[in-house]
């Protein structure tokens, strides 16, 4: 009797062991998952149904409700910087691209020594395709997506073009002549014949075509950088019709654009299901920055907007949907940043290698997303930009200069860091902002009225501001005086990063960018 138990136990183990081995072997031979990364443009925090928006997003709501919603997820406050960090896994200070965006005539691009995400996915055995907005530089051919890791590319190289004509207008130096020209390419060739096709439809059709043609035996990396929902505010009428109850005309058209984008995400996931790829797909949805309240976007209840380092500029809508998630239907409050996707997708999802990259700032978040383990990221440098200027200042803050007299090193003079410089850093629940962070108003949702003028004035800004953004995501309680030790620690961290920054690259416009009266925007060197 006494020995019976251990005996039975042993016998049990003998049967189990080979079974476990088989399971593990099966696990390791599983093919690398397909990766579909959908990046929305200027999509605000309060513009998705599951954040309580009046804008209807049934596909995003449903897909994310079966996935993992990332609710403590950060992006950069602008297009080029977010895309740059997504592609390099590195902070902007590492590439000299900490200032603004790449304007059409500026002769620079993401440094060519940076190894980009699609190159690494290709090395991991993936087919790599990109559809949509590049915005990472194009003055010479070596900067183009097809030279930087993508097998195929269909899209536009700059930003802000017309959604129907695919034309972009820009000033050409030195006479500041306004040039409007096509910005649409298939591979490296100019793509003509798409006039009148709405960008969201055009790009979705291209994406579903790639999915339909894809050999399921080969892992697919598909980067979909939608033009939606960036200005200009344009959308086919049928998408606006359900929004007659929104009085603000900007918000109304914007809502229609969001609906078209939501339909696009539905079509893309349907194509993945129809082809049978979905069962082994990881789909990421992310915005590139906060909403632009000047053109219909909204980040309520968060403070600020696109082009600012307030939460409304950098806290992003994002989620992961995949049958491979261990806990579908959950919300993650772990700190995750757009620079984390490179190691997450290459190491975590694809099982590849980041060999050959420069030192990464991103972390592999696959376990955090897939299994809900805690995030390895404790700190996040939002940015340091000594040249910051607000190209669309908010009412009452027409110029950063009006702030200058109030700004002095004051009690923080020992830190080494020049606190008049526009910067922000996060450590655990703390966020420190220095200099002028950008438009600091809270913009209430323009739900039922013409809300364009109703932004609540904020209290005076200080050169150094500290918030506990876990407890106070709306950045209402400035607490630097209560926690000088935290301020000093974070200023020291900023100083550490500032010393390691590459000098800003922001060249003057090159007149050779001019595509001429019949040409298209593209490489000129
Ligand atoms: C062109 O625009 C720039 C920047 O706005 C300005 O500094 C410059 O004087 C303008 N040049 C001409 C010829 O108008
Ligand atoms: C989605 O697919 C439907 C059916 O093919 C089509 O009518 C619609 O235009 C597509 N929507 C988008 C945004 O591509
Ligand atoms: C990294 O790449 C280099 C050159 O491409 C190669 O020599 C080296 O073996 C690689 N290392 C690993 C760990 O893959
Ligand atoms: C601090 O930075 C500002 C720009 O934000 C600059 O004008 C000023 O000269 C700097 N001060 C010092 C002491 O470097
Ligand atoms: C909102 O109303 C104001 C004043 O009534 C008007 O000047 C402004 O043009 C309106 N804005 C929009 C976007 O309709």
mmCIF file of N, CA and C in Angstrom, residues 216-337:
data_model
loop_
_atom_site.group_PDB
_atom_site.id
_atom_site.type_symbol
_atom_site.label_atom_id
_atom_site.label_comp_id
_atom_site.label_asym_id
_atom_site.label_seq_id
_atom_site.Cartn_x
_atom_site.Cartn_y
_atom_site.Cartn_z
ATOM 1 N N UNK A 216 1.187 30.824 -48.906
ATOM 2 C CA UNK A 216 1.042 30.655 -47.452
ATOM 3 C C UNK A 216 2.220 29.931 -46.801
ATOM 4 N N UNK A 217 3.045 29.271 -47.615
ATOM 5 C CA UNK A 217 4.207 28.561 -47.058
ATOM 6 C C UNK A 217 5.289 29.532 -46.603
ATOM 7 N N UNK A 218 5.252 30.745 -47.135
ATOM 8 C CA UNK A 218 6.302 31.709 -46.780
ATOM 9 C C UNK A 218 5.729 32.723 -45.807
ATOM 10 N N UNK A 219 6.446 33.017 -44.716
ATOM 11 C CA UNK A 219 5.902 34.020 -43.793
ATOM 12 C C UNK A 219 5.834 35.403 -44.453
ATOM 13 N N UNK A 220 4.785 36.120 -44.146
ATOM 14 C CA UNK A 220 4.500 37.416 -44.764
ATOM 15 C C UNK A 220 4.672 38.542 -43.752
ATOM 16 N N UNK A 221 5.415 39.560 -44.137
ATOM 17 C CA UNK A 221 5.447 40.803 -43.362
ATOM 18 C C UNK A 221 4.840 41.888 -44.227
ATOM 19 N N UNK A 222 3.703 42.401 -43.791
ATOM 20 C CA UNK A 222 2.962 43.377 -44.580
ATOM 21 C C UNK A 222 2.780 44.636 -43.744
ATOM 22 N N UNK A 223 3.376 45.710 -44.223
ATOM 23 C CA UNK A 223 3.303 46.998 -43.514
ATOM 24 C C UNK A 223 2.325 47.890 -44.263
ATOM 25 N N UNK A 224 1.205 48.185 -43.607
ATOM 26 C CA UNK A 224 0.130 48.964 -44.215
ATOM 27 C C UNK A 224 0.086 50.327 -43.533
ATOM 28 N N UNK A 225 0.658 51.327 -44.172
ATOM 29 C CA UNK A 225 0.700 52.674 -43.588
ATOM 30 C C UNK A 225 -0.373 53.519 -44.267
ATOM 31 N N UNK A 226 -1.568 53.478 -43.677
ATOM 32 C CA UNK A 226 -2.724 54.116 -44.307
ATOM 33 C C UNK A 226 -2.589 55.635 -44.360
ATOM 34 N N UNK A 227 -3.224 56.227 -45.373
ATOM 35 C CA UNK A 227 -3.283 57.688 -45.443
ATOM 36 C C UNK A 227 -4.341 58.203 -44.462
ATOM 37 N N UNK A 228 -5.335 57.384 -44.199
ATOM 38 C CA UNK A 228 -6.368 57.717 -43.215
ATOM 39 C C UNK A 228 -5.715 57.797 -41.834
ATOM 40 N N UNK A 229 -6.140 58.765 -41.044
ATOM 41 C CA UNK A 229 -7.190 59.738 -41.246
ATOM 42 C C UNK A 229 -6.618 61.168 -41.253
ATOM 43 N N UNK A 230 -5.483 61.276 -41.938
ATOM 44 C CA UNK A 230 -4.774 62.560 -42.008
ATOM 45 C C UNK A 230 -5.526 63.547 -42.903
ATOM 46 N N UNK A 231 -5.389 64.848 -42.589
ATOM 47 C CA UNK A 231 -5.908 65.890 -43.474
ATOM 48 C C UNK A 231 -5.209 65.769 -44.833
ATOM 49 N N UNK A 232 -5.793 66.260 -45.908
ATOM 50 C CA UNK A 232 -7.047 66.992 -46.016
ATOM 51 C C UNK A 232 -8.283 66.131 -45.719
ATOM 52 N N UNK A 233 -9.303 66.822 -45.175
ATOM 53 C CA UNK A 233 -10.524 66.129 -44.781
ATOM 54 C C UNK A 233 -11.345 65.815 -46.021
ATOM 55 N N UNK A 234 -11.223 64.577 -46.471
ATOM 56 C CA UNK A 234 -11.914 64.155 -47.701
ATOM 57 C C UNK A 234 -12.356 62.701 -47.544
ATOM 58 N N UNK A 235 -13.562 62.422 -47.984
ATOM 59 C CA UNK A 235 -14.049 61.043 -47.939
ATOM 60 C C UNK A 235 -15.278 60.942 -48.838
ATOM 61 N N UNK A 236 -15.517 59.797 -49.496
ATOM 62 C CA UNK A 236 -16.757 59.661 -50.260
ATOM 63 C C UNK A 236 -17.970 59.888 -49.350
ATOM 64 N N UNK A 237 -18.970 60.525 -49.939
ATOM 65 C CA UNK A 237 -20.159 60.986 -49.176
ATOM 66 C C UNK A 237 -20.796 59.920 -48.291
ATOM 67 N N UNK A 238 -20.864 58.691 -48.801
ATOM 68 C CA UNK A 238 -21.634 57.679 -48.067
ATOM 69 C C UNK A 238 -21.105 57.437 -46.654
ATOM 70 N N UNK A 239 -19.794 57.698 -46.448
ATOM 71 C CA UNK A 239 -19.237 57.468 -45.116
ATOM 72 C C UNK A 239 -19.633 58.560 -44.123
ATOM 73 N N UNK A 240 -19.993 59.747 -44.648
ATOM 74 C CA UNK A 240 -20.336 60.872 -43.767
ATOM 75 C C UNK A 240 -21.803 60.821 -43.382
ATOM 76 N N UNK A 241 -22.610 60.179 -44.237
ATOM 77 C CA UNK A 241 -24.062 60.201 -44.025
ATOM 78 C C UNK A 241 -24.508 59.800 -42.614
ATOM 79 N N UNK A 242 -23.927 58.773 -42.009
ATOM 80 C CA UNK A 242 -24.400 58.401 -40.659
ATOM 81 C C UNK A 242 -24.075 59.437 -39.581
ATOM 82 N N UNK A 243 -23.298 60.466 -39.936
ATOM 83 C CA UNK A 243 -22.818 61.393 -38.903
ATOM 84 C C UNK A 243 -23.491 62.762 -38.955
ATOM 85 N N UNK A 244 -24.705 62.798 -39.471
ATOM 86 C CA UNK A 244 -25.442 64.060 -39.525
ATOM 87 C C UNK A 244 -25.601 64.718 -38.158
ATOM 88 N N UNK A 245 -25.508 63.917 -37.104
ATOM 89 C CA UNK A 245 -25.690 64.471 -35.750
ATOM 90 C C UNK A 245 -24.467 65.241 -35.255
ATOM 91 N N UNK A 246 -23.355 65.143 -35.976
ATOM 92 C CA UNK A 246 -22.160 65.901 -35.569
ATOM 93 C C UNK A 246 -22.201 67.260 -36.264
ATOM 94 N N UNK A 247 -22.272 68.327 -35.474
ATOM 95 C CA UNK A 247 -22.423 69.653 -36.083
ATOM 96 C C UNK A 247 -21.124 70.215 -36.617
ATOM 97 N N UNK A 248 -20.041 69.971 -35.908
ATOM 98 C CA UNK A 248 -18.749 70.493 -36.345
ATOM 99 C C UNK A 248 -18.392 69.861 -37.691
ATOM 100 N N UNK A 249 -18.279 70.681 -38.748
ATOM 101 C CA UNK A 249 -18.089 70.097 -40.079
ATOM 102 C C UNK A 249 -16.772 69.342 -40.233
ATOM 103 N N UNK A 250 -15.731 69.813 -39.529
ATOM 104 C CA UNK A 250 -14.460 69.085 -39.599
ATOM 105 C C UNK A 250 -14.619 67.693 -38.991
ATOM 106 N N UNK A 251 -15.221 67.698 -37.813
ATOM 107 C CA UNK A 251 -15.387 66.433 -37.092
ATOM 108 C C UNK A 251 -16.265 65.460 -37.890
ATOM 109 N N UNK A 252 -17.256 66.018 -38.565
ATOM 110 C CA UNK A 252 -18.188 65.168 -39.310
ATOM 111 C C UNK A 252 -17.468 64.429 -40.445
ATOM 112 N N UNK A 253 -16.678 65.168 -41.215
ATOM 113 C CA UNK A 253 -15.958 64.529 -42.329
ATOM 114 C C UNK A 253 -14.887 63.580 -41.777
ATOM 115 N N UNK A 254 -14.237 64.032 -40.725
ATOM 116 C CA UNK A 254 -13.220 63.184 -40.097
ATOM 117 C C UNK A 254 -13.830 61.846 -39.656
ATOM 118 N N UNK A 255 -15.022 61.929 -39.057
ATOM 119 C CA UNK A 255 -15.716 60.712 -38.611
ATOM 120 C C UNK A 255 -15.949 59.766 -39.797
ATOM 121 N N UNK A 256 -16.327 60.343 -40.939
ATOM 122 C CA UNK A 256 -16.507 59.529 -42.142
ATOM 123 C C UNK A 256 -15.204 58.868 -42.576
ATOM 124 N N UNK A 257 -14.105 59.617 -42.456
ATOM 125 C CA UNK A 257 -12.797 59.049 -42.825
ATOM 126 C C UNK A 257 -12.435 57.887 -41.903
ATOM 127 N N UNK A 258 -12.771 58.050 -40.629
ATOM 128 C CA UNK A 258 -12.501 56.969 -39.671
ATOM 129 C C UNK A 258 -13.336 55.737 -40.029
ATOM 130 N N UNK A 259 -14.589 55.971 -40.414
ATOM 131 C CA UNK A 259 -15.445 54.834 -40.795
ATOM 132 C C UNK A 259 -14.874 54.084 -41.997
ATOM 133 N N UNK A 260 -14.357 54.841 -42.966
ATOM 134 C CA UNK A 260 -13.746 54.194 -44.132
ATOM 135 C C UNK A 260 -12.523 53.379 -43.703
ATOM 136 N N UNK A 261 -11.745 53.949 -42.777
ATOM 137 C CA UNK A 261 -10.569 53.221 -42.295
ATOM 138 C C UNK A 261 -10.985 51.954 -41.548
ATOM 139 N N UNK A 262 -12.027 52.073 -40.750
ATOM 140 C CA UNK A 262 -12.515 50.912 -40.009
ATOM 141 C C UNK A 262 -12.951 49.804 -40.979
ATOM 142 N N UNK A 263 -13.613 50.219 -42.061
ATOM 143 C CA UNK A 263 -14.021 49.260 -43.091
ATOM 144 C C UNK A 263 -12.786 48.619 -43.732
ATOM 145 N N UNK A 264 -11.740 49.419 -43.931
ATOM 146 C CA UNK A 264 -10.494 48.900 -44.513
ATOM 147 C C UNK A 264 -9.907 47.804 -43.632
ATOM 148 N N UNK A 265 -9.885 48.050 -42.333
ATOM 149 C CA UNK A 265 -9.340 47.041 -41.409
ATOM 150 C C UNK A 265 -10.201 45.777 -41.471
ATOM 151 N N UNK A 266 -11.512 45.970 -41.590
ATOM 152 C CA UNK A 266 -12.405 44.814 -41.748
ATOM 153 C C UNK A 266 -12.090 44.037 -43.013
ATOM 154 N N UNK A 267 -11.879 44.745 -44.120
ATOM 155 C CA UNK A 267 -11.573 44.074 -45.390
ATOM 156 C C UNK A 267 -10.239 43.330 -45.337
ATOM 157 N N UNK A 268 -9.269 43.943 -44.687
ATOM 158 C CA UNK A 268 -7.942 43.316 -44.618
ATOM 159 C C UNK A 268 -8.012 42.035 -43.777
ATOM 160 N N UNK A 269 -8.678 42.110 -42.641
ATOM 161 C CA UNK A 269 -8.764 40.895 -41.805
ATOM 162 C C UNK A 269 -9.612 39.823 -42.502
ATOM 163 N N UNK A 270 -10.629 40.262 -43.223
ATOM 164 C CA UNK A 270 -11.441 39.284 -43.956
ATOM 165 C C UNK A 270 -10.587 38.573 -45.016
ATOM 166 N N UNK A 271 -9.736 39.322 -45.685
ATOM 167 C CA UNK A 271 -8.855 38.714 -46.693
ATOM 168 C C UNK A 271 -7.914 37.700 -46.041
ATOM 169 N N UNK A 272 -7.435 38.021 -44.850
ATOM 170 C CA UNK A 272 -6.553 37.084 -44.137
ATOM 171 C C UNK A 272 -7.309 35.815 -43.763
ATOM 172 N N UNK A 273 -8.571 35.967 -43.393
ATOM 173 C CA UNK A 273 -9.387 34.793 -43.063
ATOM 174 C C UNK A 273 -9.691 33.980 -44.328
ATOM 175 N N UNK A 274 -10.080 34.672 -45.393
ATOM 176 C CA UNK A 274 -10.454 33.982 -46.637
ATOM 177 C C UNK A 274 -9.311 33.136 -47.186
ATOM 178 N N UNK A 275 -8.084 33.613 -47.010
ATOM 179 C CA UNK A 275 -6.934 32.895 -47.560
ATOM 180 C C UNK A 275 -6.378 31.883 -46.569
ATOM 181 N N UNK A 276 -6.941 31.838 -45.368
ATOM 182 C CA UNK A 276 -6.464 30.889 -44.367
ATOM 183 C C UNK A 276 -5.193 31.327 -43.660
ATOM 184 N N UNK A 277 -4.740 32.546 -43.929
ATOM 185 C CA UNK A 277 -3.518 33.010 -43.260
ATOM 186 C C UNK A 277 -3.777 33.385 -41.806
ATOM 187 N N UNK A 278 -5.013 33.773 -41.528
ATOM 188 C CA UNK A 278 -5.323 34.359 -40.215
ATOM 189 C C UNK A 278 -4.903 33.483 -39.033
ATOM 190 N N UNK A 279 -5.081 32.169 -39.161
ATOM 191 C CA UNK A 279 -4.762 31.259 -38.062
ATOM 192 C C UNK A 279 -3.331 31.373 -37.571
ATOM 193 N N UNK A 280 -2.446 31.894 -38.412
ATOM 194 C CA UNK A 280 -1.046 32.057 -38.009
ATOM 195 C C UNK A 280 -0.579 33.485 -38.281
ATOM 196 N N UNK A 281 -1.423 34.444 -37.902
ATOM 197 C CA UNK A 281 -1.096 35.858 -38.146
ATOM 198 C C UNK A 281 -1.085 36.645 -36.848
ATOM 199 N N UNK A 282 -0.140 37.573 -36.776
ATOM 200 C CA UNK A 282 -0.143 38.578 -35.709
ATOM 201 C C UNK A 282 -0.434 39.910 -36.375
ATOM 202 N N UNK A 283 -1.553 40.519 -36.006
ATOM 203 C CA UNK A 283 -1.920 41.807 -36.585
ATOM 204 C C UNK A 283 -1.758 42.887 -35.526
ATOM 205 N N UNK A 284 -1.003 43.922 -35.890
ATOM 206 C CA UNK A 284 -0.834 45.066 -34.991
ATOM 207 C C UNK A 284 -1.560 46.250 -35.603
ATOM 208 N N UNK A 285 -2.323 46.952 -34.797
ATOM 209 C CA UNK A 285 -2.918 48.210 -35.237
ATOM 210 C C UNK A 285 -2.375 49.307 -34.338
ATOM 211 N N UNK A 286 -1.923 50.401 -34.953
ATOM 212 C CA UNK A 286 -1.364 51.502 -34.162
ATOM 213 C C UNK A 286 -1.601 52.813 -34.872
ATOM 214 N N UNK A 287 -1.752 53.866 -34.092
ATOM 215 C CA UNK A 287 -1.707 55.197 -34.683
ATOM 216 C C UNK A 287 -0.256 55.645 -34.723
ATOM 217 N N UNK A 288 0.026 56.712 -35.471
ATOM 218 C CA UNK A 288 1.410 57.206 -35.498
ATOM 219 C C UNK A 288 1.626 58.343 -34.513
ATOM 220 N N UNK A 289 0.558 59.044 -34.164
ATOM 221 C CA UNK A 289 0.647 60.124 -33.163
ATOM 222 C C UNK A 289 -0.768 60.475 -32.741
ATOM 223 N N UNK A 290 -0.875 61.408 -31.791
ATOM 224 C CA UNK A 290 -2.191 61.815 -31.311
ATOM 225 C C UNK A 290 -2.976 62.543 -32.388
ATOM 226 N N UNK A 291 -4.260 62.742 -32.117
ATOM 227 C CA UNK A 291 -5.139 63.399 -33.064
ATOM 228 C C UNK A 291 -4.807 64.882 -33.220
ATOM 229 N N UNK A 292 -5.064 65.399 -34.411
ATOM 230 C CA UNK A 292 -4.888 66.826 -34.687
ATOM 231 C C UNK A 292 -6.260 67.482 -34.549
ATOM 232 N N UNK A 293 -6.434 68.265 -33.489
ATOM 233 C CA UNK A 293 -7.753 68.860 -33.231
ATOM 234 C C UNK A 293 -8.121 69.925 -34.266
ATOM 235 N N UNK A 294 -7.130 70.438 -34.983
ATOM 236 C CA UNK A 294 -7.414 71.443 -36.019
ATOM 237 C C UNK A 294 -8.099 70.810 -37.220
ATOM 238 N N UNK A 295 -7.960 69.511 -37.368
ATOM 239 C CA UNK A 295 -8.537 68.836 -38.529
ATOM 240 C C UNK A 295 -9.377 67.626 -38.100
ATOM 241 N N UNK A 296 -10.198 67.842 -37.078
ATOM 242 C CA UNK A 296 -11.220 66.846 -36.744
ATOM 243 C C UNK A 296 -10.859 65.812 -35.703
ATOM 244 N N UNK A 297 -9.584 65.637 -35.411
ATOM 245 C CA UNK A 297 -9.178 64.627 -34.439
ATOM 246 C C UNK A 297 -9.450 65.077 -33.011
ATOM 247 N N UNK A 298 -9.442 64.130 -32.090
ATOM 248 C CA UNK A 298 -9.703 64.476 -30.699
ATOM 249 C C UNK A 298 -9.048 63.466 -29.764
ATOM 250 N N UNK A 299 -8.518 63.979 -28.657
ATOM 251 C CA UNK A 299 -7.805 63.106 -27.724
ATOM 252 C C UNK A 299 -8.400 63.127 -26.323
ATOM 253 N N UNK A 300 -9.557 63.722 -26.184
ATOM 254 C CA UNK A 300 -10.221 63.829 -24.888
ATOM 255 C C UNK A 300 -10.281 62.479 -24.169
ATOM 256 N N UNK A 301 -10.012 62.409 -22.874
ATOM 257 C CA UNK A 301 -9.749 63.515 -21.948
ATOM 258 C C UNK A 301 -8.267 63.886 -21.825
ATOM 259 N N UNK A 302 -7.451 63.395 -22.740
ATOM 260 C CA UNK A 302 -6.024 63.663 -22.624
ATOM 261 C C UNK A 302 -5.729 65.107 -23.026
ATOM 262 N N UNK A 303 -4.629 65.605 -22.535
ATOM 263 C CA UNK A 303 -4.216 66.978 -22.760
ATOM 264 C C UNK A 303 -3.385 67.072 -24.037
ATOM 265 N N UNK A 304 -3.531 68.213 -24.751
ATOM 266 C CA UNK A 304 -2.693 68.456 -25.923
ATOM 267 C C UNK A 304 -3.161 67.711 -27.157
ATOM 268 N N UNK A 305 -2.304 67.697 -28.150
ATOM 269 C CA UNK A 305 -2.651 67.097 -29.438
ATOM 270 C C UNK A 305 -1.369 66.758 -30.187
ATOM 271 N N UNK A 306 -1.539 66.307 -31.414
ATOM 272 C CA UNK A 306 -0.393 66.085 -32.307
ATOM 273 C C UNK A 306 0.586 67.255 -32.200
ATOM 274 N N UNK A 307 1.846 66.958 -32.331
ATOM 275 C CA UNK A 307 2.904 67.970 -32.326
ATOM 276 C C UNK A 307 3.213 68.462 -30.905
ATOM 277 N N UNK A 308 2.685 67.802 -29.879
ATOM 278 C CA UNK A 308 3.019 68.172 -28.501
ATOM 279 C C UNK A 308 3.462 66.920 -27.747
ATOM 280 N N UNK A 309 4.169 67.141 -26.629
ATOM 281 C CA UNK A 309 4.619 66.012 -25.810
ATOM 282 C C UNK A 309 3.657 65.702 -24.672
ATOM 283 N N UNK A 310 2.476 66.357 -24.670
ATOM 284 C CA UNK A 310 1.442 65.987 -23.712
ATOM 285 C C UNK A 310 0.896 64.612 -24.108
ATOM 286 N N UNK A 311 0.157 64.018 -23.173
ATOM 287 C CA UNK A 311 -0.352 62.667 -23.446
ATOM 288 C C UNK A 311 -1.194 62.621 -24.730
ATOM 289 N N UNK A 312 -1.919 63.708 -24.999
ATOM 290 C CA UNK A 312 -2.734 63.752 -26.220
ATOM 291 C C UNK A 312 -1.905 63.669 -27.489
ATOM 292 N N UNK A 313 -0.625 63.971 -27.403
ATOM 293 C CA UNK A 313 0.251 63.873 -28.566
ATOM 294 C C UNK A 313 0.908 62.518 -28.698
ATOM 295 N N UNK A 314 1.162 61.869 -27.545
ATOM 296 C CA UNK A 314 2.018 60.672 -27.584
ATOM 297 C C UNK A 314 1.384 59.371 -27.089
ATOM 298 N N UNK A 315 0.274 59.474 -26.354
ATOM 299 C CA UNK A 315 -0.347 58.211 -25.935
ATOM 300 C C UNK A 315 -1.209 57.726 -27.095
ATOM 301 N N UNK A 316 -0.933 56.546 -27.601
ATOM 302 C CA UNK A 316 -1.533 56.138 -28.867
ATOM 303 C C UNK A 316 -2.594 55.070 -28.739
ATOM 304 N N UNK A 317 -3.503 55.082 -29.689
ATOM 305 C CA UNK A 317 -4.426 53.965 -29.852
ATOM 306 C C UNK A 317 -3.610 52.806 -30.433
ATOM 307 N N UNK A 318 -3.718 51.642 -29.827
ATOM 308 C CA UNK A 318 -2.987 50.488 -30.357
ATOM 309 C C UNK A 318 -3.524 49.182 -29.802
ATOM 310 N N UNK A 319 -3.459 48.134 -30.604
ATOM 311 C CA UNK A 319 -3.827 46.801 -30.105
ATOM 312 C C UNK A 319 -3.182 45.739 -30.977
ATOM 313 N N UNK A 320 -3.179 44.524 -30.453
ATOM 314 C CA UNK A 320 -2.686 43.372 -31.204
ATOM 315 C C UNK A 320 -3.819 42.356 -31.267
ATOM 316 N N UNK A 321 -4.068 41.820 -32.444
ATOM 317 C CA UNK A 321 -5.084 40.782 -32.591
ATOM 318 C C UNK A 321 -4.418 39.583 -33.254
ATOM 319 N N UNK A 322 -4.668 38.409 -32.710
ATOM 320 C CA UNK A 322 -4.040 37.215 -33.248
ATOM 321 C C UNK A 322 -4.588 35.976 -32.556
ATOM 322 N N UNK A 323 -4.775 34.908 -33.323
ATOM 323 C CA UNK A 323 -5.159 33.644 -32.670
ATOM 324 C C UNK A 323 -4.034 33.079 -31.809
ATOM 325 N N UNK A 324 -2.847 33.665 -31.876
ATOM 326 C CA UNK A 324 -1.711 33.123 -31.123
ATOM 327 C C UNK A 324 -1.586 33.720 -29.729
ATOM 328 N N UNK A 325 -2.466 34.629 -29.368
ATOM 329 C CA UNK A 325 -2.390 35.248 -28.047
ATOM 330 C C UNK A 325 -2.889 34.272 -26.985
ATOM 331 N N UNK A 326 -2.178 34.227 -25.852
ATOM 332 C CA UNK A 326 -2.588 33.313 -24.780
ATOM 333 C C UNK A 326 -3.851 33.813 -24.083
ATOM 334 N N UNK A 327 -4.017 35.126 -23.999
ATOM 335 C CA UNK A 327 -5.168 35.683 -23.285
ATOM 336 C C UNK A 327 -5.926 36.681 -24.159
ATOM 337 N N UNK A 328 -6.629 36.174 -25.167
ATOM 338 C CA UNK A 328 -7.376 37.100 -26.003
ATOM 339 C C UNK A 328 -8.469 37.794 -25.201
ATOM 340 N N UNK A 329 -8.766 39.017 -25.600
ATOM 341 C CA UNK A 329 -9.822 39.748 -24.905
ATOM 342 C C UNK A 329 -9.342 40.408 -23.629
ATOM 343 N N UNK A 330 -8.083 40.817 -23.604
ATOM 344 C CA UNK A 330 -7.564 41.482 -22.408
ATOM 345 C C UNK A 330 -7.079 42.894 -22.732
ATOM 346 N N UNK A 331 -6.854 43.643 -21.660
ATOM 347 C CA UNK A 331 -6.339 45.002 -21.777
ATOM 348 C C UNK A 331 -4.969 45.012 -21.122
ATOM 349 N N UNK A 332 -3.983 45.504 -21.827
ATOM 350 C CA UNK A 332 -2.641 45.590 -21.259
ATOM 351 C C UNK A 332 -2.377 47.021 -20.800
ATOM 352 N N UNK A 333 -1.945 47.154 -19.557
ATOM 353 C CA UNK A 333 -1.551 48.476 -19.053
ATOM 354 C C UNK A 333 -0.042 48.550 -18.874
ATOM 355 N N UNK A 334 0.651 47.684 -19.566
ATOM 356 C CA UNK A 334 2.113 47.681 -19.506
ATOM 357 C C UNK A 334 2.662 48.757 -20.435
ATOM 358 N N UNK A 335 3.769 49.360 -19.998
ATOM 359 C CA UNK A 335 4.375 50.444 -20.775
ATOM 360 C C UNK A 335 5.035 49.877 -22.042
ATOM 361 N N UNK A 336 4.519 50.294 -23.181
ATOM 362 C CA UNK A 336 5.016 49.816 -24.478
ATOM 363 C C UNK A 336 5.177 51.020 -25.391
ATOM 364 N N UNK A 337 6.218 51.000 -26.217
ATOM 365 C CA UNK A 337 6.513 52.150 -27.079
ATOM 366 C C UNK A 337 6.698 51.696 -28.523
#
